[in-house]
């Protein structure tokens, strides 16, 4: 399962950030005030690590402390270095720092990209290891509970949008109001999108009326309700056949087909020129309806040419490779057990189909339009209290000091404590 | 990569217990000028593994007569602090690699950035 988890993160976190790194525009995003405050409060001469630093958004704050950043994304790290920051390429699950060498650690909008609970715990433990006793860590993750949109499930794909519209809310927060897409290749333009979009969340920016914004809304609603792991949709026409119980092997096989079909379907949805004419209400998902559909675990779908209007009306099928991820955190309905081999193969096949889609869309570097369509980022959004509980139950060496909701993020500040092992 | 950073880095290869400090093999080094802040430097010193710093300075040919242990009352010895400032913050490895002293595994440094990503099985 860890291999599959890591493959998923490669496909829908690491490679996405690598592709979209050049498209960010700095002026949209500033350092979050509470994170900035945390840094400013550190004693002069402190050593602070930003684990998952992206292009170094927080590394310039507070000249009296020594900051270093690390990330898995090479283009973002290079961009941070170009701005004069000390940065390394490394993986949050295996940090190359000695024990107790940091006075403080930041983890801003990072661990919500890890696809299993075990990996999230591991990442937190690694950061705790590098903290000195008495040192503090600040963790920010996307909240499931958000004002303007409702995530149906905790494990979801979110598209990256290069041009979110600006709203009064944004201006109030003191962010820049300039419009985006300056295509300059200068490293200054590179930006870490994960902290961006977790905080200046596409969903938050929507105000109805403007077509462009409507499209965004469509994206975020549709993805929340349609493309998340346990509420994938298939064509209505085959829904009647979904009731029949089938044996596990053929069910998995047809799920494989269905997930390939689904991805093609989703992709054609996003790239079709008819998108602009879609009404928002085509994709209105009644949350209750959605929940019921999640209960329907049947397989299905050879139909790959489903009209868009039917998509929202369809039954839910859990992706077999993600059933095992869901095992840990699934609050719902027991998902069907898939044996180890199948769940190993699945991500590869999905990856193949996604890859071939990308190629056919002409991915080789072009329009941000196409990039947007195929850059789906994986998120595990956190429920209230989930992050705190994770730390309390699994990370003895951290003692939670504060928990709060900061815009669309759950934040925890914790202190490293000495753990005496008998 | 500055030597202050290097002082924090260790080999995280599976099973390695003596992975610190990483051996520096530099092919390109540069020295920048950075504003001297005595308080900053003197607060850094207790956080350093001093021997590793001396070793790193030697690998880069930048020993500068740094003592094998920090001077007593170093907070007030400006000359000493300036030397430490230089070696910690002004000397940078731009190209080269870091080698695990136990396993021999090399981690490249390119464009000032050490690549410490491990492959799955390491």
Short mmCIF file of C-alpha atoms in Angstrom, two decimals:
data_model
loop_
_atom_site.label_atom_id
_atom_site.label_comp_id
_atom_site.label_asym_id
_atom_site.label_seq_id
_atom_site.Cartn_x
_atom_site.Cartn_y
_atom_site.Cartn_z
CA UNK A 1 0.00 0.00 0.00
CA UNK A 2 2.85 2.33 0.67
CA UNK A 3 4.08 1.85 -2.88
CA UNK A 4 0.68 2.66 -4.25
CA UNK A 5 0.46 5.68 -1.96
CA UNK A 6 3.80 6.92 -3.11
CA UNK A 7 2.87 6.37 -6.74
CA UNK A 8 -0.31 8.36 -6.27
CA UNK A 9 1.65 11.19 -4.74
CA UNK A 10 4.12 11.09 -7.61
CA UNK A 11 1.33 11.38 -10.13
CA UNK A 12 -0.93 13.82 -8.40
CA UNK A 13 1.32 15.90 -6.26
CA UNK A 14 4.95 15.87 -7.27
CA UNK A 15 4.61 15.77 -11.02
CA UNK A 16 1.79 18.28 -10.98
CA UNK A 17 3.81 20.81 -9.03
CA UNK A 18 6.72 20.28 -11.34
CA UNK A 19 4.57 21.02 -14.33
CA UNK A 20 2.84 24.04 -12.93
CA UNK A 21 5.85 25.60 -11.23
CA UNK A 22 6.56 28.01 -14.08
CA UNK A 23 3.02 29.33 -14.18
CA UNK A 24 2.69 30.85 -10.79
CA UNK A 25 2.42 34.50 -10.27
CA UNK A 26 3.79 35.88 -7.09
CA UNK A 27 1.64 38.92 -6.84
CA UNK A 28 -1.38 36.90 -6.01
CA UNK A 29 -0.11 35.52 -2.80
CA UNK A 30 1.52 36.71 0.34
CA UNK A 31 2.71 35.06 3.47
CA UNK A 32 -0.10 34.17 5.79
CA UNK A 33 -0.17 36.51 8.76
CA UNK A 34 -0.19 33.86 11.47
CA UNK A 35 2.68 31.98 9.88
CA UNK A 36 4.57 35.22 9.53
CA UNK A 37 3.88 35.96 13.16
CA UNK A 38 5.12 32.55 14.21
CA UNK A 39 8.38 33.24 12.43
CA UNK A 40 8.72 36.73 13.82
CA UNK A 41 8.27 35.40 17.33
CA UNK A 42 11.28 33.13 17.11
CA UNK A 43 14.26 34.22 19.15
CA UNK A 44 17.13 35.83 17.28
CA UNK A 45 19.66 33.20 16.32
CA UNK A 46 17.04 30.49 15.93
CA UNK A 47 17.31 27.87 13.23
CA UNK A 48 14.03 27.22 11.48
CA UNK A 49 13.12 24.70 8.79
CA UNK A 50 10.27 25.06 6.31
CA UNK A 51 9.50 21.51 5.27
CA UNK A 52 7.68 21.67 1.97
CA UNK A 53 8.80 25.21 1.34
CA UNK A 54 7.83 25.36 -2.34
CA UNK A 55 9.45 28.39 -3.87
CA UNK A 56 10.39 29.82 -0.53
CA UNK A 57 7.42 31.96 0.30
CA UNK A 58 8.24 32.12 4.00
CA UNK A 59 11.99 32.03 3.86
CA UNK A 60 12.53 35.76 3.67
CA UNK A 61 10.73 36.52 6.92
CA UNK A 62 12.80 37.58 9.93
CA UNK A 63 16.43 38.35 9.27
CA UNK A 64 17.46 37.48 12.80
CA UNK A 65 16.89 33.79 12.35
CA UNK A 66 18.47 31.23 10.05
CA UNK A 67 15.95 29.55 7.79
CA UNK A 68 16.32 26.64 5.49
CA UNK A 69 13.72 25.09 3.29
CA UNK A 70 13.23 21.79 1.62
CA UNK A 71 10.85 20.36 -0.91
CA UNK A 72 10.55 17.47 -3.34
CA UNK A 73 9.85 19.72 -6.29
CA UNK A 74 13.01 20.64 -8.11
CA UNK A 75 11.77 23.62 -10.12
CA UNK A 76 10.28 25.20 -7.03
CA UNK A 77 13.39 24.58 -4.97
CA UNK A 78 15.57 26.04 -7.71
CA UNK A 79 13.35 29.05 -7.79
CA UNK A 80 13.73 29.49 -4.04
CA UNK A 81 17.48 29.23 -4.34
CA UNK A 82 17.38 31.84 -7.07
CA UNK A 83 15.96 34.19 -4.49
CA UNK A 84 18.84 33.61 -2.17
CA UNK A 85 17.40 31.00 0.17
CA UNK A 86 19.09 27.94 1.59
CA UNK A 87 17.13 25.01 0.25
CA UNK A 88 17.46 21.28 -0.25
CA UNK A 89 15.70 18.68 -2.27
CA UNK A 90 14.39 15.96 -0.06
CA UNK A 91 11.38 13.97 0.98
CA UNK A 92 9.33 14.87 4.02
CA UNK A 93 9.16 11.22 5.01
CA UNK A 94 12.96 10.93 5.24
CA UNK A 95 14.42 14.22 6.36
CA UNK A 96 18.19 14.54 6.06
CA UNK A 97 18.60 16.54 9.24
CA UNK A 98 20.09 15.44 12.52
CA UNK A 99 17.95 15.00 15.61
CA UNK A 100 16.94 18.07 17.51
CA UNK A 101 18.73 20.61 15.36
CA UNK A 102 15.87 23.00 14.71
CA UNK A 103 14.30 25.54 17.02
CA UNK A 104 11.15 25.62 14.94
CA UNK A 105 9.63 23.84 11.98
CA UNK A 106 6.95 24.90 9.52
CA UNK A 107 4.70 22.52 7.63
CA UNK A 108 2.38 24.77 5.69
CA UNK A 109 -0.09 23.04 3.43
CA UNK A 110 2.05 19.98 2.94
CA UNK A 111 0.85 16.92 4.74
CA UNK A 112 -2.59 17.14 3.20
CA UNK A 113 -0.88 15.89 0.05
CA UNK A 114 0.03 12.63 1.69
CA UNK A 115 -2.30 9.93 0.71
CA UNK A 116 -2.39 7.72 3.77
CA UNK A 117 -2.76 8.37 7.46
CA UNK A 118 0.37 6.39 8.15
CA UNK A 119 2.43 8.61 5.89
CA UNK A 120 0.98 11.74 7.43
CA UNK A 121 1.95 10.48 10.87
CA UNK A 122 5.41 9.56 9.62
CA UNK A 123 5.91 13.02 8.18
CA UNK A 124 4.93 14.64 11.48
CA UNK A 125 7.20 12.31 13.43
CA UNK A 126 10.11 13.09 11.14
CA UNK A 127 9.67 16.80 11.68
CA UNK A 128 9.33 16.25 15.43
CA UNK A 129 12.57 14.30 15.37
CA UNK A 130 14.45 17.27 13.96
CA UNK A 131 12.98 19.67 16.52
CA UNK A 132 14.85 20.34 19.69
CA UNK A 133 13.04 19.82 22.98
CA UNK A 134 11.06 22.97 23.61
CA UNK A 135 11.00 23.82 19.93
CA UNK A 136 7.73 24.39 18.15
CA UNK A 137 6.11 23.19 14.98
CA UNK A 138 3.33 24.88 13.06
CA UNK A 139 1.24 22.71 10.75
CA UNK A 140 -1.35 23.97 8.29
CA UNK A 141 -3.64 21.69 6.32
CA UNK A 142 -6.76 22.21 4.23
CA UNK A 143 -9.96 22.01 6.17
CA UNK A 144 -12.80 19.87 5.01
CA UNK A 145 -15.21 22.36 6.48
CA UNK A 146 -15.10 25.33 4.18
CA UNK A 147 -17.42 28.26 3.81
CA UNK A 148 -18.16 28.28 0.16
CA UNK A 149 -17.93 24.73 -0.86
CA UNK A 150 -18.55 21.42 0.65
CA UNK A 151 -16.14 18.58 0.25
CA UNK A 152 -18.12 15.42 0.12
CA UNK A 153 -15.21 13.27 1.00
CA UNK A 154 -11.84 13.75 2.54
CA UNK A 155 -9.73 12.37 -0.27
CA UNK A 156 -10.13 14.42 -3.39
CA UNK A 157 -8.60 15.78 -6.53
CA UNK A 158 -8.49 19.49 -7.06
CA UNK A 159 -7.56 21.03 -10.38
CA UNK A 160 -5.01 23.72 -10.51
CA UNK A 161 -6.32 26.96 -11.84
CA UNK A 162 -3.85 29.43 -13.24
CA UNK A 163 -6.27 32.35 -13.31
CA UNK A 164 -8.52 32.57 -10.33
CA UNK A 165 -10.65 35.70 -10.40
CA UNK A 166 -9.99 38.28 -7.76
CA UNK A 167 -12.68 39.05 -5.30
CA UNK A 168 -13.29 41.69 -2.65
CA UNK A 169 -12.52 39.07 -0.05
CA UNK A 170 -9.09 38.70 -1.51
CA UNK A 171 -8.47 42.41 -1.45
CA UNK A 172 -9.55 42.61 2.13
CA UNK A 173 -6.94 40.09 3.03
CA UNK A 174 -4.43 42.45 1.64
CA UNK A 175 -3.37 40.36 -1.30
CA UNK A 176 -2.36 41.87 -4.58
CA UNK A 177 -5.08 42.74 -6.98
CA UNK A 178 -3.12 42.46 -10.16
CA UNK A 179 -4.40 39.98 -12.62
CA UNK A 180 -2.30 37.04 -13.39
CA UNK A 181 -0.61 35.12 -16.14
CA UNK A 182 2.53 37.00 -16.72
CA UNK A 183 4.38 34.42 -18.67
CA UNK A 184 7.79 35.72 -17.83
CA UNK A 185 10.18 32.92 -17.27
CA UNK A 186 11.95 34.72 -14.50
CA UNK A 187 12.33 32.72 -11.38
CA UNK A 188 10.58 35.43 -9.45
CA UNK A 189 7.36 34.36 -11.01
CA UNK A 190 7.59 30.88 -9.73
CA UNK A 191 5.30 30.16 -6.90
CA UNK A 192 4.37 27.41 -4.63
CA UNK A 193 0.87 26.61 -5.52
CA UNK A 194 -0.03 24.40 -2.67
CA UNK A 195 0.18 27.09 -0.09
CA UNK A 196 -1.50 29.40 -2.54
CA UNK A 197 -4.51 27.44 -3.34
CA UNK A 198 -5.00 26.09 0.08
CA UNK A 199 -5.30 29.58 1.36
CA UNK A 200 -6.54 31.61 -1.49
CA UNK A 201 -8.85 28.88 -2.33
CA UNK A 202 -10.45 28.77 -5.74
CA UNK A 203 -13.79 28.03 -4.22
CA UNK A 204 -13.59 31.08 -2.01
CA UNK A 205 -13.15 33.39 -4.91
CA UNK A 206 -16.29 32.55 -6.71
CA UNK A 207 -18.99 35.07 -7.20
CA UNK A 208 -21.70 34.13 -9.64
CA UNK A 209 -22.32 36.15 -12.75
CA UNK A 210 -18.98 36.18 -14.44
CA UNK A 211 -18.56 33.40 -16.87
CA UNK A 212 -14.97 32.79 -16.02
CA UNK A 213 -15.82 32.47 -12.41
CA UNK A 214 -18.63 30.21 -13.26
CA UNK A 215 -16.21 27.95 -14.96
CA UNK A 216 -14.07 27.88 -11.87
CA UNK A 217 -17.04 27.07 -9.77
CA UNK A 218 -17.88 24.32 -12.14
CA UNK A 219 -14.42 22.96 -11.77
CA UNK A 220 -14.35 22.98 -8.06
CA UNK A 221 -17.89 21.76 -7.58
CA UNK A 222 -17.59 19.09 -10.13
CA UNK A 223 -14.35 17.85 -8.77
CA UNK A 224 -15.48 17.93 -5.21
CA UNK A 225 -18.57 16.02 -5.95
CA UNK A 226 -17.59 13.99 -8.92
CA UNK A 227 -13.98 13.14 -9.02
CA UNK A 228 -13.29 12.37 -5.43
CA UNK A 229 -12.13 8.93 -4.55
CA UNK A 230 -15.23 7.41 -3.23
CA UNK A 231 -17.85 9.11 -5.27
CA UNK A 232 -16.76 8.54 -8.81
CA UNK A 233 -19.54 8.62 -11.31
CA UNK A 234 -20.39 6.36 -14.14
CA UNK A 235 -22.99 6.59 -16.81
CA UNK A 236 -26.61 6.53 -15.92
CA UNK A 237 -27.35 3.98 -18.53
CA UNK A 238 -25.39 1.36 -16.76
CA UNK A 239 -26.62 2.21 -13.33
CA UNK A 240 -29.28 -0.43 -13.51
CA UNK A 241 -26.67 -3.07 -13.95
CA UNK A 242 -24.85 -1.80 -10.93
CA UNK A 243 -27.14 -3.49 -8.51
CA UNK A 244 -26.00 -6.97 -9.39
CA UNK A 245 -23.46 -8.33 -6.97
CA UNK A 246 -20.44 -9.70 -8.72
CA UNK A 247 -17.46 -11.60 -7.53
CA UNK A 248 -14.45 -9.67 -6.51
CA UNK A 249 -12.15 -10.45 -9.40
CA UNK A 250 -14.48 -9.46 -12.18
CA UNK A 251 -15.65 -6.51 -10.18
CA UNK A 252 -12.11 -5.28 -9.89
CA UNK A 253 -11.52 -5.87 -13.57
CA UNK A 254 -14.54 -3.91 -14.53
CA UNK A 255 -13.65 -1.26 -12.04
CA UNK A 256 -10.37 -0.95 -13.77
CA UNK A 257 -12.17 -0.43 -17.01
CA UNK A 258 -14.58 1.92 -15.40
CA UNK A 259 -11.89 4.04 -13.87
CA UNK A 260 -10.11 4.32 -17.19
CA UNK A 261 -13.34 5.22 -18.83
CA UNK A 262 -14.09 7.67 -16.12
CA UNK A 263 -10.81 9.44 -16.54
CA UNK A 264 -11.32 9.76 -20.27
CA UNK A 265 -14.79 11.00 -19.62
CA UNK A 266 -13.62 13.55 -17.10
CA UNK A 267 -10.87 14.70 -19.33
CA UNK A 268 -13.14 15.22 -22.30
CA UNK A 269 -15.45 17.04 -20.01
CA UNK A 270 -12.85 19.52 -19.08
CA UNK A 271 -11.34 20.01 -22.46
CA UNK A 272 -14.51 20.20 -24.46
CA UNK A 273 -15.40 23.55 -25.89
CA UNK A 274 -18.92 23.09 -24.76
CA UNK A 275 -17.76 23.69 -21.25
CA UNK A 276 -18.43 27.38 -21.41
CA UNK A 277 -22.04 26.77 -22.16
CA UNK A 278 -22.67 24.50 -19.23
CA UNK A 279 -24.99 25.73 -16.64
CA UNK A 280 -23.80 25.64 -13.14
CA UNK A 281 -26.84 23.72 -12.09
CA UNK A 282 -25.94 20.82 -14.29
CA UNK A 283 -23.45 19.92 -11.68
CA UNK A 284 -25.35 20.80 -8.63
CA UNK A 285 -24.84 17.98 -6.29
CA UNK A 286 -27.36 17.49 -3.61
CA UNK A 287 -25.19 16.41 -0.72
CA UNK A 288 -27.78 13.91 0.46
CA UNK A 289 -28.04 12.40 -2.94
CA UNK A 290 -24.31 12.13 -3.13
CA UNK A 291 -24.09 10.27 0.14
CA UNK A 292 -26.57 7.67 -0.96
CA UNK A 293 -24.69 7.17 -4.13
CA UNK A 294 -21.55 6.52 -2.23
CA UNK A 295 -23.20 3.54 -0.69
CA UNK A 296 -23.64 1.93 -4.01
CA UNK A 297 -20.55 -0.04 -4.52
CA UNK A 298 -21.23 -1.87 -7.67
CA UNK A 299 -19.06 -1.92 -10.69
CA UNK A 300 -20.02 -0.89 -14.11
CA UNK A 301 -19.41 1.12 -17.09
CA UNK A 302 -18.14 0.30 -20.46
CA UNK A 303 -19.82 3.43 -21.69
CA UNK A 304 -17.31 6.12 -22.37
CA UNK A 305 -19.34 8.67 -24.18
CA UNK A 306 -21.60 9.82 -21.45
CA UNK A 307 -23.29 13.11 -22.00
CA UNK A 308 -22.11 15.61 -19.49
CA UNK A 309 -25.53 16.28 -18.07
CA UNK A 310 -25.82 12.78 -16.81
CA UNK A 311 -22.63 12.73 -14.88
CA UNK A 312 -23.96 14.16 -11.69
CA UNK A 313 -26.77 11.74 -11.60
CA UNK A 314 -24.72 8.62 -11.52
CA UNK A 315 -23.77 6.14 -8.93
CA UNK A 316 -20.59 6.10 -7.02
CA UNK A 317 -17.80 3.64 -7.44
CA UNK A 318 -14.78 3.57 -5.25
CA UNK A 319 -11.51 3.39 -7.13
CA UNK A 320 -10.00 0.04 -6.22
CA UNK A 321 -6.52 1.38 -5.73
CA UNK A 322 -7.84 3.88 -3.31
CA UNK A 323 -10.01 1.52 -1.41
CA UNK A 324 -6.95 0.55 0.50
CA UNK A 325 -6.14 4.19 1.25
CA UNK A 326 -9.64 4.69 2.43
CA UNK A 327 -9.42 1.77 4.78
CA UNK A 328 -7.73 3.89 7.37
CA UNK A 329 -9.86 6.94 7.32
CA UNK A 330 -13.05 5.88 5.77
CA UNK A 331 -15.89 6.88 7.96
CA UNK A 332 -18.44 5.37 5.68
CA UNK A 333 -19.57 2.04 4.48
CA UNK A 334 -16.88 -0.58 4.47
CA UNK A 335 -15.20 -0.47 1.11
CA UNK A 336 -14.70 -3.66 -0.77
CA UNK A 337 -11.43 -5.33 0.05
CA UNK A 338 -9.13 -5.57 -2.87
CA UNK A 339 -6.26 -7.96 -2.75
CA UNK A 340 -2.76 -6.64 -2.73
CA UNK A 341 -1.82 -7.44 -6.30
CA UNK A 342 -4.77 -5.79 -7.84
CA UNK A 343 -4.35 -2.63 -5.88
CA UNK A 344 -0.73 -2.51 -6.95
CA UNK A 345 -1.57 -2.83 -10.61
CA UNK A 346 -4.36 -0.35 -10.54
CA UNK A 347 -2.42 2.84 -10.03
CA UNK A 348 -0.13 1.94 -12.91
CA UNK A 349 -3.00 1.41 -15.24
CA UNK A 350 -4.62 4.55 -14.15
CA UNK A 351 -1.37 6.32 -14.61
CA UNK A 352 -1.07 4.95 -18.12
CA UNK A 353 -4.47 6.11 -19.11
CA UNK A 354 -3.90 9.49 -17.56
CA UNK A 355 -0.55 9.73 -19.27
CA UNK A 356 -2.00 8.90 -22.64
CA UNK A 357 -4.67 11.46 -22.11
CA UNK A 358 -2.12 14.06 -21.32
CA UNK A 359 -0.23 13.28 -24.46
CA UNK A 360 -3.29 13.43 -26.59
CA UNK A 361 -4.16 16.75 -25.10
CA UNK A 362 -0.86 18.03 -26.36
CA UNK A 363 0.72 18.44 -22.99
CA UNK A 364 4.14 19.23 -24.22
CA UNK A 365 4.44 22.51 -22.50
CA UNK A 366 1.62 24.50 -23.97
CA UNK A 367 -1.30 26.49 -22.90
CA UNK A 368 -2.10 26.83 -19.29
CA UNK A 369 -5.58 25.97 -20.38
CA UNK A 370 -4.63 22.41 -21.11
CA UNK A 371 -2.40 22.24 -18.11
CA UNK A 372 -5.31 23.20 -15.97
CA UNK A 373 -7.37 20.37 -17.31
CA UNK A 374 -4.87 17.72 -16.53
CA UNK A 375 -3.29 18.99 -13.36
CA UNK A 376 -5.28 17.36 -10.65
CA UNK A 377 -3.78 17.53 -7.25
CA UNK A 378 -4.51 15.03 -4.58
CA UNK A 379 -5.62 16.32 -1.20
CA UNK A 380 -6.69 14.71 1.99
CA UNK A 381 -8.71 17.43 3.63
CA UNK A 382 -8.90 17.37 7.40
CA UNK A 383 -11.93 17.36 9.60
CA UNK A 384 -12.10 19.48 12.70
CA UNK A 385 -9.92 17.93 15.36
CA UNK A 386 -8.41 15.36 13.04
CA UNK A 387 -4.95 16.84 12.94
CA UNK A 388 -4.90 17.37 16.69
CA UNK A 389 -6.00 13.81 17.28
CA UNK A 390 -3.44 12.49 14.88
CA UNK A 391 -0.71 14.14 16.89
CA UNK A 392 -2.13 13.26 20.28
CA UNK A 393 -2.63 9.63 19.40
CA UNK A 394 0.46 8.93 17.39
CA UNK A 395 3.17 11.46 18.14
CA UNK A 396 4.14 11.31 21.80
CA UNK A 397 7.00 13.67 21.37
CA UNK A 398 4.71 16.55 20.42
CA UNK A 399 2.40 18.34 22.78
CA UNK A 400 -0.36 20.32 21.09
CA UNK A 401 -0.47 23.94 22.24
CA UNK A 402 -2.97 25.60 19.92
CA UNK A 403 -5.51 24.52 17.38
CA UNK A 404 -7.45 26.94 15.23
CA UNK A 405 -9.14 27.45 11.92
CA UNK A 406 -7.37 29.98 9.74
CA UNK A 407 -9.55 30.74 6.75
CA UNK A 408 -9.82 27.38 5.05
CA UNK A 409 -7.08 25.67 7.00
CA UNK A 410 -6.78 23.78 10.22
CA UNK A 411 -3.70 24.82 12.07
CA UNK A 412 -1.88 23.20 14.94
CA UNK A 413 1.04 24.57 16.90
CA UNK A 414 2.80 21.94 18.98
CA UNK A 415 5.87 21.76 21.16
CA UNK A 416 8.51 19.07 21.22
CA UNK A 417 8.67 17.37 24.58
CA UNK A 418 11.12 14.94 26.06
CA UNK A 419 9.73 11.44 26.00
CA UNK A 420 11.18 9.11 28.56
CA UNK A 421 11.36 5.57 27.40
CA UNK A 422 11.50 2.99 30.13
CA UNK B 1 24.84 25.20 0.28
CA UNK B 2 26.23 27.08 3.24
CA UNK B 3 28.21 25.38 5.93
CA UNK B 4 25.63 26.29 8.53
CA UNK B 5 23.20 24.16 6.54
CA UNK B 6 25.77 21.41 6.14
CA UNK B 7 26.12 21.30 9.90
CA UNK B 8 22.49 20.21 10.17
CA UNK B 9 22.62 17.66 7.37
CA UNK B 10 23.13 13.98 7.96
CA UNK B 11 22.99 10.83 5.92
CA UNK B 12 19.54 9.26 6.16
CA UNK B 13 20.34 6.16 4.19
CA UNK B 14 18.59 3.16 5.67
CA UNK B 15 20.55 1.45 8.40
CA UNK B 16 23.30 4.03 8.60
CA UNK B 17 24.19 5.07 12.14
CA UNK B 18 27.35 7.05 11.54
CA UNK B 19 26.19 9.28 8.74
CA UNK B 20 27.30 12.58 10.18
CA UNK B 21 28.86 14.75 9.02
CA UNK B 22 28.47 14.27 5.31
CA UNK B 23 31.80 14.50 3.51
CA UNK B 24 31.93 17.53 1.25
CA UNK B 25 33.43 17.12 -2.18
CA UNK B 26 33.19 20.51 -3.79
CA UNK B 27 33.98 21.35 -7.38
CA UNK B 28 32.75 24.92 -7.21
CA UNK B 29 32.75 27.15 -4.17
CA UNK B 30 31.91 30.81 -3.92
CA UNK B 31 32.24 33.35 -1.17
CA UNK B 32 29.61 36.03 -0.76
CA UNK B 33 29.65 39.03 1.44
CA UNK B 34 26.96 39.03 4.03
CA UNK B 35 26.22 41.61 6.66
CA UNK B 36 27.85 40.67 9.93
CA UNK B 37 25.55 40.28 12.91
CA UNK B 38 27.50 39.47 16.04
CA UNK B 39 24.51 38.50 18.11
CA UNK B 40 23.25 36.18 15.41
CA UNK B 41 26.57 34.40 15.10
CA UNK B 42 27.18 34.06 18.80
CA UNK B 43 23.73 32.55 19.30
CA UNK B 44 24.37 30.07 16.51
CA UNK B 45 27.53 28.70 18.02
CA UNK B 46 25.98 26.58 20.80
CA UNK B 47 23.70 24.98 18.22
CA UNK B 48 26.54 23.79 16.06
CA UNK B 49 28.38 20.54 16.06
CA UNK B 50 31.67 22.40 16.24
CA UNK B 51 33.92 19.56 15.14
CA UNK B 52 31.81 19.01 12.06
CA UNK B 53 32.14 22.68 11.21
CA UNK B 54 35.93 22.58 11.49
CA UNK B 55 36.01 19.48 9.35
CA UNK B 56 33.79 21.06 6.73
CA UNK B 57 35.99 24.15 6.65
CA UNK B 58 39.01 21.93 6.11
CA UNK B 59 37.37 20.09 3.23
CA UNK B 60 36.85 23.41 1.56
CA UNK B 61 40.30 24.71 2.38
CA UNK B 62 38.79 27.46 4.46
CA UNK B 63 40.11 26.58 7.89
CA UNK B 64 41.20 30.13 8.69
CA UNK B 65 42.81 29.11 11.97
CA UNK B 66 39.51 28.28 13.56
CA UNK B 67 40.11 26.73 16.97
CA UNK B 68 39.18 23.12 17.64
CA UNK B 69 36.70 24.29 20.25
CA UNK B 70 34.95 27.64 20.47
CA UNK B 71 36.85 30.20 22.49
CA UNK B 72 35.61 30.86 26.01
CA UNK B 73 33.64 34.11 26.18
CA UNK B 74 33.47 34.04 22.43
CA UNK B 75 30.51 36.37 22.52
CA UNK B 76 32.84 39.29 22.96
CA UNK B 77 35.66 38.26 20.69
CA UNK B 78 34.72 40.01 17.49
CA UNK B 79 37.59 38.68 15.46
CA UNK B 80 36.55 35.12 16.27
CA UNK B 81 32.91 35.84 15.56
CA UNK B 82 33.76 37.31 12.20
CA UNK B 83 35.66 34.21 11.24
CA UNK B 84 32.72 32.08 12.25
CA UNK B 85 30.36 34.36 10.36
CA UNK B 86 32.41 33.91 7.24
CA UNK B 87 32.66 30.17 7.40
CA UNK B 88 29.04 29.61 8.37
CA UNK B 89 27.31 32.02 6.07
CA UNK B 90 29.58 33.45 3.42
CA UNK B 91 31.21 30.35 2.02
CA UNK B 92 28.90 28.40 -0.29
CA UNK B 93 29.26 25.14 -2.15
CA UNK B 94 27.71 25.64 -5.57
CA UNK B 95 28.67 22.37 -7.24
CA UNK B 96 29.91 19.10 -5.86
CA UNK B 97 28.52 16.36 -3.73
CA UNK B 98 27.95 15.20 -0.20
CA UNK B 99 29.07 11.72 0.66
CA UNK B 100 27.73 9.49 3.38
CA UNK B 101 30.76 8.51 5.47
CA UNK B 102 29.34 5.09 6.23
CA UNK B 103 27.65 3.91 3.05
CA UNK B 104 29.58 5.93 0.49
CA UNK B 105 26.35 7.06 -1.13
CA UNK B 106 26.81 10.39 -2.85
CA UNK B 107 24.27 13.16 -2.92
CA UNK B 108 24.86 15.72 -5.66
CA UNK B 109 24.94 19.44 -5.07
CA UNK B 110 24.04 21.37 -8.16
CA UNK B 111 23.25 25.00 -8.49
CA UNK B 112 23.78 25.39 -4.78
CA UNK B 113 21.09 22.86 -3.93
CA UNK B 114 21.92 19.48 -2.40
CA UNK B 115 19.73 16.69 -3.68
CA UNK B 116 19.06 14.44 -0.73
CA UNK B 117 16.24 12.47 -2.26
CA UNK B 118 16.61 8.77 -1.67
CA UNK B 119 15.40 6.11 -4.03
CA UNK B 120 12.69 3.88 -2.62
CA UNK B 121 14.83 1.14 -1.21
CA UNK B 122 17.54 3.14 0.40
#
